PDB file of C-alpha atoms and ligand atoms in Angstrom:
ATOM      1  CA  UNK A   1       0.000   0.000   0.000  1.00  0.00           C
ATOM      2  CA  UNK A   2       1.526   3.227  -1.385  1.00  0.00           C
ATOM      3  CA  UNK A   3       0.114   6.254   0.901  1.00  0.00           C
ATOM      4  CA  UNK A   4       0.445   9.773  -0.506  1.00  0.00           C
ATOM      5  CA  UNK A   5      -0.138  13.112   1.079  1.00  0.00           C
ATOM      6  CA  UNK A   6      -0.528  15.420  -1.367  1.00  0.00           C
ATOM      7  CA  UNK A   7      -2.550  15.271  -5.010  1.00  0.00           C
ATOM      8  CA  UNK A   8       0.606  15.867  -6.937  1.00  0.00           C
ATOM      9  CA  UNK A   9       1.925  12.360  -6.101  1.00  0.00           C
ATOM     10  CA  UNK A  10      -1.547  11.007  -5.913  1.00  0.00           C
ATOM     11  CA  UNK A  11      -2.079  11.765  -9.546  1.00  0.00           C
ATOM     12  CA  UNK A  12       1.005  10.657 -10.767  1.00  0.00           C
ATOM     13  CA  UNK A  13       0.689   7.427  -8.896  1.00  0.00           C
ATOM     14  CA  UNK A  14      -2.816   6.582 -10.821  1.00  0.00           C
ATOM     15  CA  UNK A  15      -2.529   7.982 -14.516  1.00  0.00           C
ATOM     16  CA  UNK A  16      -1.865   4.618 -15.544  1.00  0.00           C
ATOM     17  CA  UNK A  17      -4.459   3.042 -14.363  1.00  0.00           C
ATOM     18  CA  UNK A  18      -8.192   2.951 -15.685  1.00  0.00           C
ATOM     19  CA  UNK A  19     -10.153   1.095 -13.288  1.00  0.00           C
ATOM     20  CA  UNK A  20     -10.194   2.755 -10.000  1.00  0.00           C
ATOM     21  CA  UNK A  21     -12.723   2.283  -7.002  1.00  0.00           C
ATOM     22  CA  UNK A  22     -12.732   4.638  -4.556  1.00  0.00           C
ATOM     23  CA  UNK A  23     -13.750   4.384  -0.935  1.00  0.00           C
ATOM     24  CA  UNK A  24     -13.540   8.010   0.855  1.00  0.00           C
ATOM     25  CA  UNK A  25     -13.638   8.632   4.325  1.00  0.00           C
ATOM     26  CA  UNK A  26     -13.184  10.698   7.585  1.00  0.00           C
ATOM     27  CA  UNK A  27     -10.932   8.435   9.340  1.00  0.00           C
ATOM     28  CA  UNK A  28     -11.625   6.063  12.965  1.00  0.00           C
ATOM     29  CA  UNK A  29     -11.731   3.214  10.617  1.00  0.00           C
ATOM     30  CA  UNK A  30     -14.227   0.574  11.575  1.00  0.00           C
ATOM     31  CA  UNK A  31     -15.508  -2.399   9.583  1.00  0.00           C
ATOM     32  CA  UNK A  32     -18.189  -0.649   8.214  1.00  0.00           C
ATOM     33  CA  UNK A  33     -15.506   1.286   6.115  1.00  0.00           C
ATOM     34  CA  UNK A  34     -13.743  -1.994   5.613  1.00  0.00           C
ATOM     35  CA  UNK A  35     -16.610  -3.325   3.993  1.00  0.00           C
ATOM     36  CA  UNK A  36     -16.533  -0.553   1.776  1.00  0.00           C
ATOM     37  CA  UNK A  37     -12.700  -1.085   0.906  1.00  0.00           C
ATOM     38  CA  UNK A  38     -13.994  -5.297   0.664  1.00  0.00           C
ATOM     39  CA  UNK A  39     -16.221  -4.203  -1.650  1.00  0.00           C
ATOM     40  CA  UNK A  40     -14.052  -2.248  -3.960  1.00  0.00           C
ATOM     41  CA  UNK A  41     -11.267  -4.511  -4.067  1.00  0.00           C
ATOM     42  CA  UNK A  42     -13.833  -7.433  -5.771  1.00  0.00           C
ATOM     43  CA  UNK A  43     -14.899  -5.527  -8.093  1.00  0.00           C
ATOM     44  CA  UNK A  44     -12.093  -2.522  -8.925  1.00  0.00           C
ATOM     45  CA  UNK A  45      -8.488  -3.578 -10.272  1.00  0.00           C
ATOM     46  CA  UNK A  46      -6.994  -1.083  -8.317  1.00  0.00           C
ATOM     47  CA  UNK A  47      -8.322   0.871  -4.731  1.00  0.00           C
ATOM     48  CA  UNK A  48      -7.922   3.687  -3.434  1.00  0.00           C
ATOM     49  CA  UNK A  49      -9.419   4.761   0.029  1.00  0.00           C
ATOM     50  CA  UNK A  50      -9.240   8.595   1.407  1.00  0.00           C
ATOM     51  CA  UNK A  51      -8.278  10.136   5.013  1.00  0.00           C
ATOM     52  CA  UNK A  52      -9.732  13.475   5.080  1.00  0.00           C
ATOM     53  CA  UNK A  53     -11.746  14.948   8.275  1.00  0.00           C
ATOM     54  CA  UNK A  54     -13.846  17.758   6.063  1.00  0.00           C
ATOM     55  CA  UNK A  55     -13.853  21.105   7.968  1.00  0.00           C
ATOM     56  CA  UNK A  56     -16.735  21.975   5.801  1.00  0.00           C
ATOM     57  CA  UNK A  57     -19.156  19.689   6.275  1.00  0.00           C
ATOM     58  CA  UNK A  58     -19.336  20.370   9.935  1.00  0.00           C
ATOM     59  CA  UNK A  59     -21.898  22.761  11.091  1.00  0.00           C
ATOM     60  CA  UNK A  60     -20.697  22.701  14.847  1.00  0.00           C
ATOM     61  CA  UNK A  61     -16.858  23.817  15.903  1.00  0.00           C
ATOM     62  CA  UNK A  62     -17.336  21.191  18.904  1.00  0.00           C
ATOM     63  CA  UNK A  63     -18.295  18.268  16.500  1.00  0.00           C
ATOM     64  CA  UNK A  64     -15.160  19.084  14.625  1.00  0.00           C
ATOM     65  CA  UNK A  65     -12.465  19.612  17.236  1.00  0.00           C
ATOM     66  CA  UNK A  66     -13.930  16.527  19.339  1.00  0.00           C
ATOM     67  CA  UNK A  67     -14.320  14.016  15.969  1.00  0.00           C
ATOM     68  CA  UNK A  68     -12.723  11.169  16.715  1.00  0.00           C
ATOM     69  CA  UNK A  69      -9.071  11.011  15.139  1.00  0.00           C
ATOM     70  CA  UNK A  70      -6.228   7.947  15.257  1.00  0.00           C
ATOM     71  CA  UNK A  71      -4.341   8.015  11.819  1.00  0.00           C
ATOM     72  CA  UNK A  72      -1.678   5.547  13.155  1.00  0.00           C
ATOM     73  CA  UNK A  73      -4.618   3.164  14.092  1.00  0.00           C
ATOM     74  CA  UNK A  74      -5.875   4.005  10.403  1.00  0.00           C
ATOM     75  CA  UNK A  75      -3.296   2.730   8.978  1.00  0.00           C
ATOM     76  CA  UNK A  76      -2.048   0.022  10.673  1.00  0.00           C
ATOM     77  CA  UNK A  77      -5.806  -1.555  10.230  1.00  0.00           C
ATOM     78  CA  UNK A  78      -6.019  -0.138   6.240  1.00  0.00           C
ATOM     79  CA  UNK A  79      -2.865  -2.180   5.287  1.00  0.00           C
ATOM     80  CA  UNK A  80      -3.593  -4.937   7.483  1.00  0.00           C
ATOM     81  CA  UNK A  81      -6.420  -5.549   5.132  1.00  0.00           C
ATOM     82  CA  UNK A  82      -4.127  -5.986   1.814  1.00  0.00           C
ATOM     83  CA  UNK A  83      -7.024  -4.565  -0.282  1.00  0.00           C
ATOM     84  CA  UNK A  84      -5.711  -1.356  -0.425  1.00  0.00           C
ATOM     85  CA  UNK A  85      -3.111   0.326  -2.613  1.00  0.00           C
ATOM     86  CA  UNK A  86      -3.593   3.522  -2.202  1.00  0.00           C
ATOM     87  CA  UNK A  87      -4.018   5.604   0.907  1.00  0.00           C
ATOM     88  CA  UNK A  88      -4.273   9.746   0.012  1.00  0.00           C
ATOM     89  CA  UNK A  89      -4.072  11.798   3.568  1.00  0.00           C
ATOM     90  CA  UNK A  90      -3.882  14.964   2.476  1.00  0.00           C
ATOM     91  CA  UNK A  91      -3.501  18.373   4.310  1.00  0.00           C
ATOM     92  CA  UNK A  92      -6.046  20.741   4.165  1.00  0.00           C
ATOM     93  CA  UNK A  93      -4.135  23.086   1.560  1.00  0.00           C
ATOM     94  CA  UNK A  94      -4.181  20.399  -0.370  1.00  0.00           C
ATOM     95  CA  UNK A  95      -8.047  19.944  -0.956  1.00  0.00           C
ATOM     96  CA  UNK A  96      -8.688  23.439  -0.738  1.00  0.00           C
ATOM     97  CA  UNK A  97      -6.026  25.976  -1.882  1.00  0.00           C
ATOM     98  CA  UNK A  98      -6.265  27.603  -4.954  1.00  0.00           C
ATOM     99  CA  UNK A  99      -8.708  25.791  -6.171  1.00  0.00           C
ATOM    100  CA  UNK A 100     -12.028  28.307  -6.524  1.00  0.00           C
ATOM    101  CA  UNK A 101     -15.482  26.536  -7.253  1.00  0.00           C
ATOM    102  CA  UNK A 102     -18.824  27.903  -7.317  1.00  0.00           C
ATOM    103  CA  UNK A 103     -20.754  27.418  -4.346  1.00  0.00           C
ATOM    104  CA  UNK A 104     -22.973  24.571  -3.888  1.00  0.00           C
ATOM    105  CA  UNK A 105     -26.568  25.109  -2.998  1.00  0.00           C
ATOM    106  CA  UNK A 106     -29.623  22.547  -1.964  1.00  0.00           C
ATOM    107  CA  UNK A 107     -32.640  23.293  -3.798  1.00  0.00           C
ATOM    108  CA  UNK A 108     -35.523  22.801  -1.803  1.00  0.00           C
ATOM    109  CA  UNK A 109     -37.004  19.753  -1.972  1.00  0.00           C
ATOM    110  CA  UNK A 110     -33.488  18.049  -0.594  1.00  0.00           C
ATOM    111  CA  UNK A 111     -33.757  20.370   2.529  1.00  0.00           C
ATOM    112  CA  UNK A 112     -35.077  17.130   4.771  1.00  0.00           C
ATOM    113  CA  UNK A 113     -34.060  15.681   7.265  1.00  0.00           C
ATOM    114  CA  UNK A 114     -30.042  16.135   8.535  1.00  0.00           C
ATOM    115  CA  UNK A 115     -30.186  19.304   5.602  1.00  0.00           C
ATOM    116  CA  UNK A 116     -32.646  20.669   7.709  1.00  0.00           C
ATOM    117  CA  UNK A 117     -31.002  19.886  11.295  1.00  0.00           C
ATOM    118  CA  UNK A 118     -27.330  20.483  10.265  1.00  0.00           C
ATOM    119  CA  UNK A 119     -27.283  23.646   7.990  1.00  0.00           C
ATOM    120  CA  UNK A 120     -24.316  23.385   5.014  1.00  0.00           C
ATOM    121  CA  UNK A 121     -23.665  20.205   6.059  1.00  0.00           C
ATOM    122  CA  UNK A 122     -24.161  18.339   3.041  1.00  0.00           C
ATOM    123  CA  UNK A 123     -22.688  21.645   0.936  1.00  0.00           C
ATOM    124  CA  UNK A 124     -19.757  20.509   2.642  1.00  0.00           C
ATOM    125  CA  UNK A 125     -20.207  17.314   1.896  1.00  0.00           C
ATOM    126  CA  UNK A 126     -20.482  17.855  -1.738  1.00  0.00           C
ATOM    127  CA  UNK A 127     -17.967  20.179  -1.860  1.00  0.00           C
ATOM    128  CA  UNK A 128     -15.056  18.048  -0.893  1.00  0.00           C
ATOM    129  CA  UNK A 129     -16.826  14.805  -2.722  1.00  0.00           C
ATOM    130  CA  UNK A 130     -16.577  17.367  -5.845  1.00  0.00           C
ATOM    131  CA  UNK A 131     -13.041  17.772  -5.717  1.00  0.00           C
ATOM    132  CA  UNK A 132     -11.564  14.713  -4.088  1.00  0.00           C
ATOM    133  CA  UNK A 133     -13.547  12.583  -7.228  1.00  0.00           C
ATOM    134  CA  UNK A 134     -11.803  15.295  -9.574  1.00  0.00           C
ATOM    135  CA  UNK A 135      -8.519  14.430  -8.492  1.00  0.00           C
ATOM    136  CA  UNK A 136      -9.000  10.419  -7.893  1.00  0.00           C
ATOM    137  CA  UNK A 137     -10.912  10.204 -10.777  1.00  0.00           C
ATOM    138  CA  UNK A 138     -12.382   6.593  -9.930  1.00  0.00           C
ATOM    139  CA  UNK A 139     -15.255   4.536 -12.046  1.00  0.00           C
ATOM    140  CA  UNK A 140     -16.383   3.624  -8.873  1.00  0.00           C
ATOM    141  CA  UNK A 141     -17.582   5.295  -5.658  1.00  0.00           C
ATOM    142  CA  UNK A 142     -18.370   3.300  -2.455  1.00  0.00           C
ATOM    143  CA  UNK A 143     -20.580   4.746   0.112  1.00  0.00           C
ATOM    144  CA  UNK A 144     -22.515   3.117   2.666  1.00  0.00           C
ATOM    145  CA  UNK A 145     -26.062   3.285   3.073  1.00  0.00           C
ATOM    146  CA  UNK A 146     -26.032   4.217   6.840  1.00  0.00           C
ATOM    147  CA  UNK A 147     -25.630   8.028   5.899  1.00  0.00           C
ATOM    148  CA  UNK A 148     -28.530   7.444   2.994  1.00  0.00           C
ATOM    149  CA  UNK A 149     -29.295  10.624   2.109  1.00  0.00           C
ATOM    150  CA  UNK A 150     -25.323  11.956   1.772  1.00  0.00           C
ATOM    151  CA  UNK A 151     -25.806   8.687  -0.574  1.00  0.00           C
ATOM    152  CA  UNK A 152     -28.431  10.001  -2.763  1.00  0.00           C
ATOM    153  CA  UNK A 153     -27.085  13.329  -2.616  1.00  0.00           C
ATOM    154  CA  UNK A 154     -23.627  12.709  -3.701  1.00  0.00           C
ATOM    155  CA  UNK A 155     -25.354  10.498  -6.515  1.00  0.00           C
ATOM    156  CA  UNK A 156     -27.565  13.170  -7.865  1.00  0.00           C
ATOM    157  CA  UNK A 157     -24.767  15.411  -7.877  1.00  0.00           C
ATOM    158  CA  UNK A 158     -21.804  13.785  -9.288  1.00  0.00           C
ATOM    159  CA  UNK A 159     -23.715  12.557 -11.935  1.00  0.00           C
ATOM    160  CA  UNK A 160     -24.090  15.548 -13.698  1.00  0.00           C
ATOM    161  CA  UNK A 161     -20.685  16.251 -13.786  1.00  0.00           C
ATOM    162  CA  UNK A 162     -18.562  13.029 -13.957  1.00  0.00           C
ATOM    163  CA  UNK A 163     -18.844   9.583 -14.888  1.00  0.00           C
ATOM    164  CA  UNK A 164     -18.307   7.848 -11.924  1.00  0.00           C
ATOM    165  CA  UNK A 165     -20.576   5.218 -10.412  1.00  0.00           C
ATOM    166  CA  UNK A 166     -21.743   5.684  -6.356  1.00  0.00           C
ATOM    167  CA  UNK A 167     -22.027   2.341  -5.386  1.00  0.00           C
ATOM    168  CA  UNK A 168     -24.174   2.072  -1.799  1.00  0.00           C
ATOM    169  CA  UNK A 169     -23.047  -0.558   0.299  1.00  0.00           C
ATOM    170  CA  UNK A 170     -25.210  -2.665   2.996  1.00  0.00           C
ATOM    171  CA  UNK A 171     -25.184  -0.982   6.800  1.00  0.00           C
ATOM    172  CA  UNK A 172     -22.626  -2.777   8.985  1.00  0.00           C
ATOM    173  CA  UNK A 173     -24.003  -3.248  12.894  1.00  0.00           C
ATOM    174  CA  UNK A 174     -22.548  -4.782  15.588  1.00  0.00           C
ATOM    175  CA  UNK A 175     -23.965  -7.742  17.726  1.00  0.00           C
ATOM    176  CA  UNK A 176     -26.310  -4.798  19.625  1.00  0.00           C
ATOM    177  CA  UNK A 177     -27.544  -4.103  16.185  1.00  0.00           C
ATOM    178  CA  UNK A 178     -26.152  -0.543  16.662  1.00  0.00           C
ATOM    179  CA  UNK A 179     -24.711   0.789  13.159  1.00  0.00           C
ATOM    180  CA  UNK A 180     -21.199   0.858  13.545  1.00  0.00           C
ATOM    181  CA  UNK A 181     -19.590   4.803  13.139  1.00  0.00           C
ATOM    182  CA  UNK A 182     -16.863   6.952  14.221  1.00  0.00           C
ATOM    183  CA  UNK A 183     -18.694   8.432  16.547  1.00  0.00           C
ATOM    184  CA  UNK A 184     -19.815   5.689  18.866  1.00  0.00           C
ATOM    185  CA  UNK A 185     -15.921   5.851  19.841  1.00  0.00           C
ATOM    186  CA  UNK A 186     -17.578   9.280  21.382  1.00  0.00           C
ATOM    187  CA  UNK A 187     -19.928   7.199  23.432  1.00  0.00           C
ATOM    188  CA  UNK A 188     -20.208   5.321  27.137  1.00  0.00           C
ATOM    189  CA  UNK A 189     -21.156   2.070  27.988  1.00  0.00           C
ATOM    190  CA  UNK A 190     -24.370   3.559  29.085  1.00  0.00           C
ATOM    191  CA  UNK A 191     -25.073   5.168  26.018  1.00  0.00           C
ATOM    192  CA  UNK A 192     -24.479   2.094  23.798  1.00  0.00           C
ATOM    193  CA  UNK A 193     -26.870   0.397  25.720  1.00  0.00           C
ATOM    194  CA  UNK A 194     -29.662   3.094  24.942  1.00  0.00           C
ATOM    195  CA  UNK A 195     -28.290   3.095  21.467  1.00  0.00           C
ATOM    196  CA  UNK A 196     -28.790  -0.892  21.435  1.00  0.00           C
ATOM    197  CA  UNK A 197     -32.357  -0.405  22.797  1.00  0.00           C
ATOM    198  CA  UNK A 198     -33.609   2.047  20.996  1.00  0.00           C
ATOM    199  CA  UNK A 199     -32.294   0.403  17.130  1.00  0.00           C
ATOM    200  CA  UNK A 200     -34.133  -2.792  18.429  1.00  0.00           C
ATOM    201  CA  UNK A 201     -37.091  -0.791  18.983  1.00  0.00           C
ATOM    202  CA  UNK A 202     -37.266   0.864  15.753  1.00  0.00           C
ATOM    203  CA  UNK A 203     -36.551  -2.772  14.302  1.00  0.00           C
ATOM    204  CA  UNK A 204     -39.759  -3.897  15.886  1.00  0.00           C
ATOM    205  CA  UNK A 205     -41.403  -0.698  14.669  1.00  0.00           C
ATOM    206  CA  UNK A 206     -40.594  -0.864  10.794  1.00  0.00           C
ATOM    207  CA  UNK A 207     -42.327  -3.975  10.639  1.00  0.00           C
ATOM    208  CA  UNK A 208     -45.427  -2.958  12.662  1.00  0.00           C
ATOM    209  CA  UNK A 209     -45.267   0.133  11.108  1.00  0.00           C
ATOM    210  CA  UNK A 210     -47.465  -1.677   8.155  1.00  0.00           C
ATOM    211  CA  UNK A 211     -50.906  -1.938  10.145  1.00  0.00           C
ATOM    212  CA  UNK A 212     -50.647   1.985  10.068  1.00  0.00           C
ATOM    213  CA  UNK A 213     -53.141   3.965   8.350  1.00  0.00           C
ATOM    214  CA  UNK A 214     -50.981   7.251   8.413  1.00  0.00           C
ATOM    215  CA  UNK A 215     -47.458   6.198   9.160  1.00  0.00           C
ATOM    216  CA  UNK A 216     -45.900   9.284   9.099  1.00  0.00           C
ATOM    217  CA  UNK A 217     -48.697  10.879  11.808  1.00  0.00           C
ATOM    218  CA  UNK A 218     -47.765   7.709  13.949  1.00  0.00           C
ATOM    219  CA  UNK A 219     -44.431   8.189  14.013  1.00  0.00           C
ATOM    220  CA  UNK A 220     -44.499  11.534  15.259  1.00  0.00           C
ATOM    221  CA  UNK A 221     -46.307  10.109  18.220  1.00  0.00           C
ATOM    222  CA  UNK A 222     -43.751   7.234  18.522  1.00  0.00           C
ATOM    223  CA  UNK A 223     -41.174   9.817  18.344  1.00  0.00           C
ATOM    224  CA  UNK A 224     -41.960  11.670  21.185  1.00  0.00           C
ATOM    225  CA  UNK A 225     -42.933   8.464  23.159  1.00  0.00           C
ATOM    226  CA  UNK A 226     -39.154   7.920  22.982  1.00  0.00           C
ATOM    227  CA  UNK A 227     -37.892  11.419  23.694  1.00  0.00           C
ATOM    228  CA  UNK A 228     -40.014  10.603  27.179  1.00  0.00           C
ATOM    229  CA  UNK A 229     -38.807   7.417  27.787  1.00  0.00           C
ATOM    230  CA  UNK A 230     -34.886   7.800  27.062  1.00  0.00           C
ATOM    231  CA  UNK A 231     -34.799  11.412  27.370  1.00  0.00           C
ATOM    232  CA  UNK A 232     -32.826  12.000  23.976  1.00  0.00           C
ATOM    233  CA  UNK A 233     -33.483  14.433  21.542  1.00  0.00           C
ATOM    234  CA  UNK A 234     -34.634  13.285  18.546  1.00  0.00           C
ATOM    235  CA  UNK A 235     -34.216  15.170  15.427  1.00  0.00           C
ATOM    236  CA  UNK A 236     -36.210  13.041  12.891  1.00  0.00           C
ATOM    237  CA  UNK A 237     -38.218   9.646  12.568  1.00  0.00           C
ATOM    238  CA  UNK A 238     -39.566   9.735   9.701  1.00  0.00           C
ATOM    239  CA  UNK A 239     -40.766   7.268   6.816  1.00  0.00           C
ATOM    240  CA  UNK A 240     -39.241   8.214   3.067  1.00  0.00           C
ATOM    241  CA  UNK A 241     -39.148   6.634  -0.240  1.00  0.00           C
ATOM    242  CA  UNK A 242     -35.759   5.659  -1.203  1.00  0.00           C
ATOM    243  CA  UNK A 243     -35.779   6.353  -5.074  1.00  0.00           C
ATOM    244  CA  UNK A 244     -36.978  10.715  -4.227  1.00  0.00           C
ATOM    245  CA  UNK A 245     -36.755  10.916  -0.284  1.00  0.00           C
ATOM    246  CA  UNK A 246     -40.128  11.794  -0.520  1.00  0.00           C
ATOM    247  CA  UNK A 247     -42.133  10.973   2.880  1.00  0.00           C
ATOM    248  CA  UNK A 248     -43.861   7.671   2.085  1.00  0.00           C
ATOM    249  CA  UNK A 249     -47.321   5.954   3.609  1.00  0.00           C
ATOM    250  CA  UNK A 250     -46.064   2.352   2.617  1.00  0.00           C
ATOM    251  CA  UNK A 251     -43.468   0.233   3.432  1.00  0.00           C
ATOM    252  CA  UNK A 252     -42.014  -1.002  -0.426  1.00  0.00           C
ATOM    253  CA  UNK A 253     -39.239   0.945  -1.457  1.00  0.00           C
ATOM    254  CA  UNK A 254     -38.896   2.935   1.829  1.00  0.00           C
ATOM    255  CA  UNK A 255     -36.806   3.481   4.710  1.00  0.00           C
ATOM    256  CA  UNK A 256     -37.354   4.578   8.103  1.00  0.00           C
ATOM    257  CA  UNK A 257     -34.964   7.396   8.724  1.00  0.00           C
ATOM    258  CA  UNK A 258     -33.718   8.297  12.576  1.00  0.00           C
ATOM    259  CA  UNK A 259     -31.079  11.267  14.072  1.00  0.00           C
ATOM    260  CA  UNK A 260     -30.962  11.594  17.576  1.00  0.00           C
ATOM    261  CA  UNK A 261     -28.678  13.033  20.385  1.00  0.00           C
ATOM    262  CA  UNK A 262     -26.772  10.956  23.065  1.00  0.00           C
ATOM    263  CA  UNK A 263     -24.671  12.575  25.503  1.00  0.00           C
ATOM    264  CA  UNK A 264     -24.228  15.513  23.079  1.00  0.00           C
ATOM    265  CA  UNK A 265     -23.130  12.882  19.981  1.00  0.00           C
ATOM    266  CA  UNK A 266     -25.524  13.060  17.325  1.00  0.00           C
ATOM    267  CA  UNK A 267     -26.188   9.778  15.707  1.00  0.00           C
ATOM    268  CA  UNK A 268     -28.464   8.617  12.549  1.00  0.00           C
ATOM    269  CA  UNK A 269     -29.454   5.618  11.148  1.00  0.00           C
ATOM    270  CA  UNK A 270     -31.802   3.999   8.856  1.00  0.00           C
ATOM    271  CA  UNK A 271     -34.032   0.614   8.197  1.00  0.00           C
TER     272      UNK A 271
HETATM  273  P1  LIG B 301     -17.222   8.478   7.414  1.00  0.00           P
HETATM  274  O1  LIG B 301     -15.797   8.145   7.696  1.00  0.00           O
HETATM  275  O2  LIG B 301     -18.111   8.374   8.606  1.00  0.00           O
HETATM  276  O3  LIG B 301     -17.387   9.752   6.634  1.00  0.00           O
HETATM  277  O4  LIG B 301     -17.742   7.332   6.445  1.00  0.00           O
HETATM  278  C1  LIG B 301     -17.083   6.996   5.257  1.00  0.00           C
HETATM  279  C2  LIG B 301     -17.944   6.047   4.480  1.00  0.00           C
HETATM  280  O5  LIG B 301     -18.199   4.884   5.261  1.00  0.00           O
HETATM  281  C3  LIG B 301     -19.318   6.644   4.129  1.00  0.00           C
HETATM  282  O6  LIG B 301     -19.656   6.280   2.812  1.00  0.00           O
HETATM  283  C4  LIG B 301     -20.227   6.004   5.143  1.00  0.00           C
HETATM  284  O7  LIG B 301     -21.565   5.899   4.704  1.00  0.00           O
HETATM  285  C5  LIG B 301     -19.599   4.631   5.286  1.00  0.00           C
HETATM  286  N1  LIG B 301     -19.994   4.000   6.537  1.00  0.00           N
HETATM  287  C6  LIG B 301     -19.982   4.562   7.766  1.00  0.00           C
HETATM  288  N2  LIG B 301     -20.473   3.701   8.691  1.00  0.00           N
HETATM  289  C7  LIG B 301     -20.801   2.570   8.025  1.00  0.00           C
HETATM  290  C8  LIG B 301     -21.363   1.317   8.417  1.00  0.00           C
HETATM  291  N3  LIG B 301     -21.682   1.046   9.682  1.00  0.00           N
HETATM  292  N4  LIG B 301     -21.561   0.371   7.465  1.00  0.00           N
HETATM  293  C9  LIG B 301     -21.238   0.631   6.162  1.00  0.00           C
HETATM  294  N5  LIG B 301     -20.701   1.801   5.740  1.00  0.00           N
HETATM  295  C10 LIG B 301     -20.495   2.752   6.644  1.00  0.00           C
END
């Protein structure tokens, strides 16, 4: 595994290679991400994976200064895995400077759920997706579909400007059922434990969910029967279709989307 720290070397490193799958992340590597890098390796000649914590994308100075960070740990588990060969950590400069681009902007309709809780979030998002896939130029993106709307959104956006695919990849939980994420390193013992309870109940709930005449009216109820019960906040719980992210009365081709607070950590998930 070749790492490189800057695009210059990055670039010269791939030009002579055509089929390229990509697997870009924030770092704290856990096996969802490996699943990711799994992925790209059967189906990609060549992969390259992507250390970047995006100042952008965060909304919150706390969330950014307190997100969890262990490069060493990175990648010492990265290149245990054999899967990779490349490994870009680049500095900030180097994804940023001198490099001007027209703002992004969410039109309306994609101004749901974490858009609407976590303002220029996902302008971040697409941002440093826009340039990081304009230097790696990969056929392949793969994303998981825990964070299923940055999933749809970096789909409808890269595709009108490169021809890369974004390949979403299955949700990898641990034995709790909690969806494993960088931020659960953020997280007590106690806290997993409400985490574990409250995924199994939302299990329970998307198939139950069915026998409701108004689903999205009952899960506002169910919603705030939880807020009582675990005292979290809860941002969202909300039924959507997963082809527009439209808010959906039936269960086929739908998803039941969650963000909620523990111990100041926001989490999301979906089913
Ligand atoms: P992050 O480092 O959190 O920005 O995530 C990098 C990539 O890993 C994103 O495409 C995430 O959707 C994906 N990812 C995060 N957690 C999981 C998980 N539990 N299972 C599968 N993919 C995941």
């Amino acid at each position: 595994m070749k790492i490189l720290l800057n695009k210059t070397s990055l670039t010269k490193s791939l030009r002579q290679f055509s089929d390229i799958g990509f697997v870009p992340t924030m770092g704290s590597i856990h096996k969802g991400h490996l699943s990711l890098i799994s992925k790209s390796n059967q189906i990609c000649s060549k992969t390259v994976v992507s250390i970047f914590v995006n100042p952008k994308q965060f909304n919150n100075k706390k969330d950014f200064k307190t997100y969890p960070k262990n490069i060493k740990n990175d990648i010492k588990l990265i290149s245990k895995t054999k899967k990779v060969d490349f490994l870009y950590v680049p500095k900030l400069t180097d994804i940023f400077k001198n490099n001007k681009k027209p703002k992004i902007k969410l039109i309306k309709i994609d101004k749901i759920l974490c858009a609407k809780f976590r303002k220029g979030h996902f302008e971040g998002v697409l941002d440093v997706m826009d340039r990081l896939t304009s230097i790696v130029k990969p056929n392949k993106i793969f994303m998981g579909n825990k964070d299923f709307q940055q999933l749809f959104l970096v789909k409808k956006y890269l595709k009108k400007k490169y021809n890369t695919d974004v390949i979403g990849c299955k949700t990898i939980r641990n034995k709790d059922r909690i969806a494993l994420s960088s931020r659960n390193y953020l997280l007590t013992k106690e806290n997993l434990i409400i985490a574990s309870k409250i995924i199994k109940k939302l299990i329970v709930l998307k198939k139950n969910i069915k026998l409701e005449k108004n689903k999205n009216k009952y899960l506002l109820s169910v919603k705030k029967d939880l807020q009582k019960r675990f005292k979290i906040k809860i941002d969202y719980l909300e039924l959507r279709n997963t082809d527009n992210l439209k808010l959906s009365n039936v269960i086929d081709r739908s998803r039941l989307f969650v963000s909620y607070y523990l111990n100041g950590v926001r989490l999301i998930d979906n089913l």
